């Protein structure tokens, strides 16, 4: 250990203080482990602080559902975990079908989930859709609802995890960039621009920069750096409670208690990760606006007051890289959440802490490991 | 000059796009067109002139002495634009400026979102000059959100554009040369001003006096003396005012103030506030230009080179938006900015540029003489920048008070951007224009560090709100479609 | 609060404020026309419902937001008033209903 890190070695070094890094740090501390978090900017600076805040089990890939379900349990008592409500509200999320064909595919999905033992998604008809989302366009035949879903405030949440972790003894070093990792006897030596740190376990939660850490460890991954764009309107009269998402056209739509409406859904701007900059693409934002125009006619005169994008990582199969290293003892990966990792944060941190402390977990995480990219 | 009345009439790409038709923008557009550049001047207002020459082609106040000779000087600038080959788009709002997806060369092409009359479009410009000028420094005092309380500049605009004068019991309050100028204009137009509350800290004189020699040789001297002498005739002036508050239920009905050890309350129908102007840096900030904190002007100033190009390639700021230097200086800086852009576009060599610029620079030095004296003398008192009364609203849009901000600093929230997440200050429709400086200075004060260290709001586009309908109808430009297909 | 200087000349336009007929001088912005018509406040805030009136007149403060010809949140100080224009003051968070709001209680 040298530089800002002092003499004493932690048990775990977490690289990256997004929602995942902060959550893993918190859960490790709860298990009595000593944790050091190294963050190149500040906690929640990128996608963890500026995402749409959707807390969603709805429409997830089957491989993610166990992790998501575990996480949802934690969300519903989030204040017990981090002493902060994180702005979490649970008014459900609704996936709207825009055509009969799409509605048929939704029916098939719900049947499949039920056969696998998952019951959080329920098929709803046009009448129930209209009662949940009164403003939705007349032409939509139905949808799927996930009633325990909701939304939270991302920056507040990430900060709350960070604060709670710190109160349990986790050390955060912000503004410090990791430059390399190598084996050092039975432990790992992490080099940074502010000295070196040593620990038996290292968690790679470096988000859009995680491929560089993985490459350093000889486990290259095909990570794409993306910048999903969001925009928000001025306050308008309250007209919708649940979060609304679409499948065929990219949209997520959420009205906050203060009346502002957040419009997202995955249209991408340009991410310049080495400069920490994102550039908006107005033509694609115009597509989002057009989708809202079609779906919610009453939004047509609403004023867009801000648009932005966060930098994050996407994997080719849109699934996270989560679990132990394929080749190294004491190395763990937790990145690549592909624009839907915010909800997973609380639970993924708990499962990761279990993996580190106990060596295994009862929560199924099959199909999420880094070995799927080994060549 | 070609006037553009709807977005469809804009070209796909211009050599030079100028934002703002005040002195700097008018001069930059005319100069750019003279250099043979395809230039378009876009401006939010219905007619040219910016704020200082607001309504110069349309004002109903035709008696020359009311608005004064300095105002009418703007006529020449408008004429030179009219005589040029530049395009001019009035009533046009720029809501986004960013790097073009496919910059045609190394000159840093920009993509610019423009709306005219409810229709939006994205066009390209090889160089952009932002001549976004100045805005009045926020003046957060208790009651400043009441109807009947306005900025002095706002009243001046109502006079210039519509021949309106405040009526009833009018009180003007604050500091700075413009306060005196406006008071003189309003009185010349027949308004009765019951009292002027001058908040200039008396101790500023001691610090300003060493900059006096330059001021004594500057044209500001005679203008200033005339205004001061004029103000003393037939109007009560209270100097050394330390605290002001506006009172009333749904409308201001009285103003309370403290001077020396005395408290007074006067009936008031209109209260006009002013404590100097600061660069309007919202666009520069959203574009990502590096900004510095200026300890004299107590505001953010964009970093620029000799030709006013910012840290963002191809994006230049001319006039008061690059630091306050006044109207005459703004026009000269507009010309220099256009010469710089012309050179970067290969229209004139470095030698030609420098030769043409030399006399302009000499004029600029003369025009700027005496400014430092004014900056120091009229540096507003801290009590009027960082409100002491906890119930004073700082963010007018989201109604966030000074007390709430201080409480939140005490929780460990150390900067304006985290403050936005916690309190929503700066997140209303004005996008932090009216609270940005106050929030920065208040946090700095509470933490005992410099405003430069605290930083300012990181602003998000759109720079001006755009309706969902406008955005949904955004035409796909060939360049944009190409960018999407890549 | 404001009065018009005498003998300005120029054309006048007629428009309505919350259903009441009003006149302005051609070239006035909507905000100036409201000031000239003696309108004390043009909106109430969505946060506390406090009344607000035009403040800066130059497009910066967004206090003069009004509904113009059915479109809400327009900056009154930037838009010239036009013959027959329908101007409505705003109460709290703007209604985004697609039809025009009721024309006030002019009776």
Coordinates of C-alpha atoms in Angstrom, one line a residue, chain B residues 31-382:
Chain B
X31 CA -18.0 42.0 -40.9
X32 CA -18.4 38.3 -41.7
X33 CA -20.5 39.1 -44.8
X34 CA -18.0 41.7 -45.9
X35 CA -15.4 39.0 -45.9
X36 CA -17.5 37.0 -48.3
X37 CA -18.7 34.4 -45.7
X38 CA -22.2 33.0 -45.9
X39 CA -23.4 34.5 -42.6
X40 CA -26.7 34.2 -40.7
X41 CA -27.6 36.3 -37.7
X42 CA -30.2 34.6 -35.5
X43 CA -31.9 36.6 -32.8
X44 CA -34.7 35.9 -30.3
X45 CA -36.2 39.3 -30.4
X46 CA -38.6 40.6 -33.1
X47 CA -36.3 43.4 -34.1
X48 CA -32.5 44.0 -34.1
X49 CA -30.6 45.9 -31.4
X50 CA -30.1 43.5 -28.5
X51 CA -30.9 45.0 -25.2
X52 CA -28.8 48.1 -25.3
X53 CA -30.3 49.2 -28.6
X54 CA -33.6 47.3 -28.1
X55 CA -36.3 48.4 -30.5
X56 CA -34.0 50.8 -32.3
X57 CA -35.8 50.3 -35.6
X58 CA -39.3 50.2 -34.1
X59 CA -39.4 52.3 -30.9
X60 CA -42.3 54.7 -30.6
X61 CA -40.1 56.9 -28.3
X62 CA -38.8 59.1 -31.1
X63 CA -37.9 62.2 -29.2
X64 CA -34.1 61.8 -29.4
X65 CA -33.3 63.3 -26.0
X66 CA -35.4 60.8 -24.1
X67 CA -33.3 57.7 -24.8
X68 CA -30.1 59.8 -25.4
X69 CA -27.4 60.0 -28.0
X70 CA -25.7 56.7 -26.9
X71 CA -28.8 54.8 -27.7
X72 CA -29.2 56.2 -31.2
X73 CA -25.6 55.3 -32.0
X74 CA -27.0 51.8 -32.6
X75 CA -28.6 53.0 -35.8
X76 CA -25.3 52.8 -37.7
X77 CA -24.8 49.2 -36.7
X78 CA -28.2 48.1 -37.9
X79 CA -27.6 50.0 -41.2
X80 CA -24.4 48.2 -41.9
X81 CA -26.1 44.9 -41.3
X82 CA -29.0 45.9 -43.7
X83 CA -26.4 46.9 -46.3
X84 CA -24.6 43.6 -46.1
X85 CA -25.3 40.2 -47.7
X86 CA -25.9 38.5 -44.4
X87 CA -29.1 36.7 -43.6
X88 CA -31.0 37.8 -40.5
X89 CA -33.5 35.6 -38.7
X90 CA -35.6 37.6 -36.1
X91 CA -37.8 35.8 -33.6
X92 CA -35.5 32.8 -33.8
X93 CA -34.5 30.9 -30.7
X94 CA -31.3 28.8 -30.6
X95 CA -31.9 25.8 -28.3
X96 CA -28.8 23.7 -29.0
X97 CA -25.3 24.1 -30.1
X98 CA -22.9 21.1 -30.3
X99 CA -20.2 19.6 -32.4
X100 CA -21.4 18.5 -35.8
X101 CA -21.5 14.7 -36.3
X102 CA -19.4 15.0 -39.3
X103 CA -17.2 18.1 -39.2
X104 CA -16.2 18.7 -42.8
X105 CA -12.7 19.8 -41.9
X106 CA -10.6 20.7 -38.9
X107 CA -12.3 24.0 -38.3
X108 CA -14.7 22.4 -35.8
X109 CA -18.1 22.5 -37.5
X110 CA -21.1 22.9 -35.3
X111 CA -24.7 21.7 -35.3
X112 CA -27.2 24.3 -34.2
X113 CA -30.9 23.8 -33.3
X114 CA -33.1 26.8 -34.2
X115 CA -36.8 27.4 -33.7
X116 CA -38.8 30.1 -35.4
X117 CA -42.5 30.5 -34.6
X118 CA -43.0 27.0 -33.2
X119 CA -41.1 25.1 -35.9
X120 CA -37.6 23.6 -35.2
X121 CA -34.7 22.7 -37.3
X122 CA -31.1 21.6 -36.9
X123 CA -28.6 23.3 -39.3
X124 CA -24.8 23.3 -39.5
X125 CA -22.3 26.1 -39.2
X126 CA -18.6 26.0 -39.8
X127 CA -18.1 28.7 -37.2
X128 CA -20.4 30.0 -34.5
X129 CA -20.1 33.4 -32.8
X130 CA -22.3 33.7 -29.7
X131 CA -23.1 37.4 -29.1
X132 CA -25.4 36.6 -26.2
X133 CA -24.5 39.7 -24.3
X134 CA -25.2 40.4 -20.7
X135 CA -28.0 40.0 -18.2
X136 CA -28.7 41.8 -15.0
X137 CA -27.1 40.3 -11.9
X138 CA -29.6 38.6 -9.7
X139 CA -30.8 40.8 -6.9
X140 CA -32.2 38.4 -4.3
X141 CA -34.0 40.4 -1.6
X142 CA -37.0 39.4 0.4
X143 CA -40.1 40.1 -1.7
X144 CA -38.3 40.3 -5.1
X145 CA -40.7 37.9 -6.6
X146 CA -43.8 40.1 -6.0
X147 CA -45.6 41.5 -9.0
X148 CA -44.6 45.2 -9.2
X149 CA -40.9 44.3 -8.6
X150 CA -39.0 44.3 -11.9
X151 CA -35.4 44.7 -13.0
X152 CA -34.5 48.3 -14.0
X153 CA -33.5 46.9 -17.4
X154 CA -36.9 45.4 -17.8
X155 CA -38.5 48.8 -17.3
X156 CA -36.0 50.2 -19.8
X157 CA -37.0 47.6 -22.4
X158 CA -40.7 48.4 -21.8
X159 CA -39.9 52.1 -22.5
X160 CA -37.8 51.4 -25.6
X161 CA -40.1 48.9 -27.2
X162 CA -43.5 50.2 -26.2
X163 CA -43.2 53.7 -24.7
X164 CA -44.3 52.4 -21.3
X165 CA -43.3 54.2 -18.1
X166 CA -43.9 53.0 -14.6
X167 CA -46.7 54.7 -12.9
X168 CA -47.6 55.5 -9.3
X169 CA -45.0 55.5 -6.6
X170 CA -41.8 54.3 -8.3
X171 CA -38.7 53.4 -6.3
X172 CA -35.4 52.5 -8.0
X173 CA -32.8 50.6 -6.0
X174 CA -29.4 49.2 -6.4
X175 CA -26.1 50.3 -7.9
X176 CA -24.2 50.9 -11.1
X177 CA -24.1 53.3 -14.0
X178 CA -27.1 51.7 -15.8
X179 CA -29.2 52.4 -12.8
X180 CA -28.5 56.1 -13.2
X181 CA -28.9 56.0 -16.9
X182 CA -32.3 54.3 -16.7
X183 CA -33.5 56.7 -14.0
X184 CA -32.5 59.6 -16.3
X185 CA -34.3 58.0 -19.3
X186 CA -37.5 57.3 -17.3
X187 CA -37.5 60.8 -15.9
X188 CA -36.9 62.3 -19.3
X189 CA -39.9 60.3 -20.5
X190 CA -42.0 61.9 -17.7
X191 CA -42.0 59.2 -15.0
X192 CA -42.0 60.4 -11.5
X193 CA -39.5 58.5 -9.3
X194 CA -40.1 59.0 -5.6
X195 CA -36.7 57.8 -4.3
X196 CA -33.5 56.2 -5.4
X197 CA -32.0 53.7 -3.0
X198 CA -28.3 53.6 -3.8
X199 CA -26.7 50.4 -2.4
X200 CA -23.1 51.1 -3.6
X201 CA -21.0 50.3 -0.6
X202 CA -19.4 53.6 0.5
X203 CA -16.1 51.8 1.1
X204 CA -15.8 50.9 -2.6
X205 CA -14.7 54.5 -3.3
X206 CA -11.5 53.9 -1.4
X207 CA -10.6 50.8 -3.5
X208 CA -11.8 52.4 -6.8
X209 CA -9.8 55.6 -6.4
X210 CA -6.5 54.0 -7.6
X211 CA -8.2 53.2 -10.9
X212 CA -9.4 56.8 -11.2
X213 CA -6.7 58.2 -13.5
X214 CA -7.9 56.0 -16.5
X215 CA -11.5 56.9 -15.7
X216 CA -10.7 60.6 -15.7
X217 CA -9.4 60.3 -19.3
X218 CA -12.3 58.2 -20.5
X219 CA -15.6 59.2 -22.1
X220 CA -17.4 57.7 -19.1
X221 CA -16.4 60.7 -16.9
X222 CA -18.5 63.3 -18.6
X223 CA -21.4 60.9 -19.1
X224 CA -21.3 59.8 -15.5
X225 CA -21.1 63.4 -14.1
X226 CA -24.1 64.4 -16.2
X227 CA -26.1 61.5 -14.9
X228 CA -25.1 62.0 -11.3
X229 CA -25.9 65.8 -11.4
X230 CA -29.1 65.1 -13.1
X231 CA -30.2 62.5 -10.6
X232 CA -29.6 65.0 -7.7
X233 CA -32.2 67.3 -9.2
X234 CA -35.7 66.9 -8.0
X235 CA -35.4 63.3 -6.6
X236 CA -34.5 62.0 -3.2
X237 CA -31.4 59.8 -3.2
X238 CA -30.6 57.6 -0.2
X239 CA -26.9 56.5 -0.3
X240 CA -25.3 53.7 1.6
X241 CA -28.4 51.5 1.8
X242 CA -27.6 48.3 3.5
X243 CA -30.8 46.3 3.3
X244 CA -34.0 46.3 1.1
X245 CA -37.1 44.3 1.2
X246 CA -40.4 44.5 -0.8
X247 CA -43.7 43.9 0.9
X248 CA -47.3 43.3 -0.1
X249 CA -49.7 40.5 -0.5
X250 CA -50.2 39.8 -4.2
X251 CA -48.5 43.0 -5.3
X252 CA -45.7 45.2 -3.9
X253 CA -47.2 47.9 -1.8
X254 CA -44.2 49.1 0.2
X255 CA -40.5 48.9 0.4
X256 CA -38.4 48.8 3.6
X257 CA -34.8 49.8 3.7
X258 CA -32.0 50.4 6.2
X259 CA -29.4 53.1 5.9
X260 CA -27.0 53.9 8.7
X261 CA -28.9 53.0 11.8
X262 CA -32.2 54.1 10.3
X263 CA -35.0 51.8 9.1
X264 CA -37.6 53.3 6.8
X265 CA -40.7 52.1 5.0
X266 CA -42.2 53.9 2.0
X267 CA -45.3 53.1 0.0
X268 CA -44.4 51.7 -3.4
X269 CA -46.3 50.6 -6.6
X270 CA -43.2 49.7 -8.7
X271 CA -39.8 48.7 -7.4
X272 CA -37.1 48.6 -10.0
X273 CA -33.9 46.6 -9.0
X274 CA -30.5 46.7 -10.6
X275 CA -27.0 45.9 -9.5
X276 CA -25.0 45.8 -12.6
X277 CA -24.8 43.3 -15.5
X278 CA -22.9 40.0 -15.9
X279 CA -22.1 37.9 -19.0
X280 CA -24.9 35.7 -20.2
X281 CA -23.0 32.4 -20.2
X282 CA -25.8 29.9 -20.4
X283 CA -25.0 29.0 -24.0
X284 CA -21.3 28.9 -23.4
X285 CA -21.8 26.7 -20.4
X286 CA -24.1 24.3 -22.2
X287 CA -21.6 24.0 -25.1
X288 CA -18.9 23.1 -22.6
X289 CA -16.7 26.2 -22.8
X290 CA -14.1 26.5 -19.9
X291 CA -15.2 29.3 -17.6
X292 CA -13.2 31.2 -15.0
X293 CA -14.4 33.1 -11.9
X294 CA -13.6 36.8 -12.2
X295 CA -12.8 38.3 -8.8
X296 CA -13.5 41.9 -9.9
X297 CA -16.7 41.4 -11.8
X298 CA -17.8 38.6 -9.4
X299 CA -19.0 36.4 -12.2
X300 CA -18.1 33.6 -14.6
X301 CA -16.2 34.6 -17.7
X302 CA -15.4 32.2 -20.6
X303 CA -11.8 31.6 -21.4
X304 CA -11.1 33.0 -24.8
X305 CA -8.0 33.7 -27.0
X306 CA -7.2 37.0 -28.8
X307 CA -10.0 36.4 -31.3
X308 CA -12.5 35.4 -28.6
X309 CA -12.5 31.7 -29.6
X310 CA -13.3 29.6 -26.6
X311 CA -11.9 26.3 -25.4
X312 CA -14.5 24.7 -27.8
X313 CA -13.1 24.8 -31.3
X314 CA -15.2 26.8 -33.7
X315 CA -17.2 28.5 -31.0
X316 CA -16.4 32.1 -30.4
X317 CA -18.0 34.6 -27.9
X318 CA -18.1 38.2 -28.8
X319 CA -19.2 41.2 -26.7
X320 CA -20.4 41.3 -23.1
X321 CA -20.9 37.5 -23.1
X322 CA -17.1 37.2 -23.0
X323 CA -16.8 39.7 -20.0
X324 CA -18.5 43.0 -19.5
X325 CA -16.9 45.8 -21.6
X326 CA -20.0 47.9 -22.7
X327 CA -21.8 48.5 -26.0
X328 CA -19.1 50.3 -27.8
X329 CA -16.5 47.6 -26.9
X330 CA -19.0 44.9 -27.9
X331 CA -19.3 46.1 -31.5
X332 CA -15.5 46.2 -31.8
X333 CA -15.2 42.7 -30.2
X334 CA -17.8 41.5 -32.7
X335 CA -15.7 42.7 -35.6
X336 CA -12.6 41.1 -34.2
X337 CA -14.4 37.8 -33.6
X338 CA -15.6 37.8 -37.2
X339 CA -12.0 38.5 -38.5
X340 CA -10.8 35.6 -36.4
X341 CA -13.5 33.3 -37.8
X342 CA -12.8 34.5 -41.3
X343 CA -9.1 33.6 -40.9
X344 CA -9.9 30.1 -39.5
X345 CA -12.2 29.6 -42.5
X346 CA -9.3 30.5 -44.8
X347 CA -10.9 33.7 -46.0
X348 CA -8.0 35.9 -45.0
X349 CA -4.4 35.4 -44.1
X350 CA -3.0 35.9 -40.6
X351 CA -1.3 39.1 -41.9
X352 CA -4.5 40.5 -43.4
X353 CA -6.5 39.6 -40.3
X354 CA -4.0 41.3 -38.0
X355 CA -3.7 44.4 -40.3
X356 CA -7.4 44.9 -40.4
X357 CA -7.7 44.2 -36.7
X358 CA -5.1 46.7 -35.5
X359 CA -7.1 49.9 -35.7
X360 CA -10.1 48.0 -34.1
X361 CA -7.9 46.9 -31.2
X362 CA -6.7 50.5 -30.7
X363 CA -10.3 51.7 -30.6
X364 CA -11.1 48.9 -28.1
X365 CA -8.4 50.0 -25.8
X366 CA -9.8 53.5 -25.8
X367 CA -13.4 52.3 -25.3
X368 CA -12.4 50.1 -22.4
X369 CA -10.5 52.8 -20.5
X370 CA -12.1 53.6 -17.2
X371 CA -14.0 50.3 -17.0
X372 CA -12.0 49.0 -14.1
X373 CA -12.8 52.0 -12.0
X374 CA -16.5 51.3 -12.7
X375 CA -16.1 47.6 -12.0
X376 CA -14.5 48.2 -8.6
X377 CA -16.7 51.1 -7.6
X378 CA -19.9 49.4 -8.4
X379 CA -19.0 45.9 -7.1
X380 CA -22.3 45.0 -5.4
X381 CA -22.3 44.5 -1.6
X382 CA -22.1 41.0 -0.4

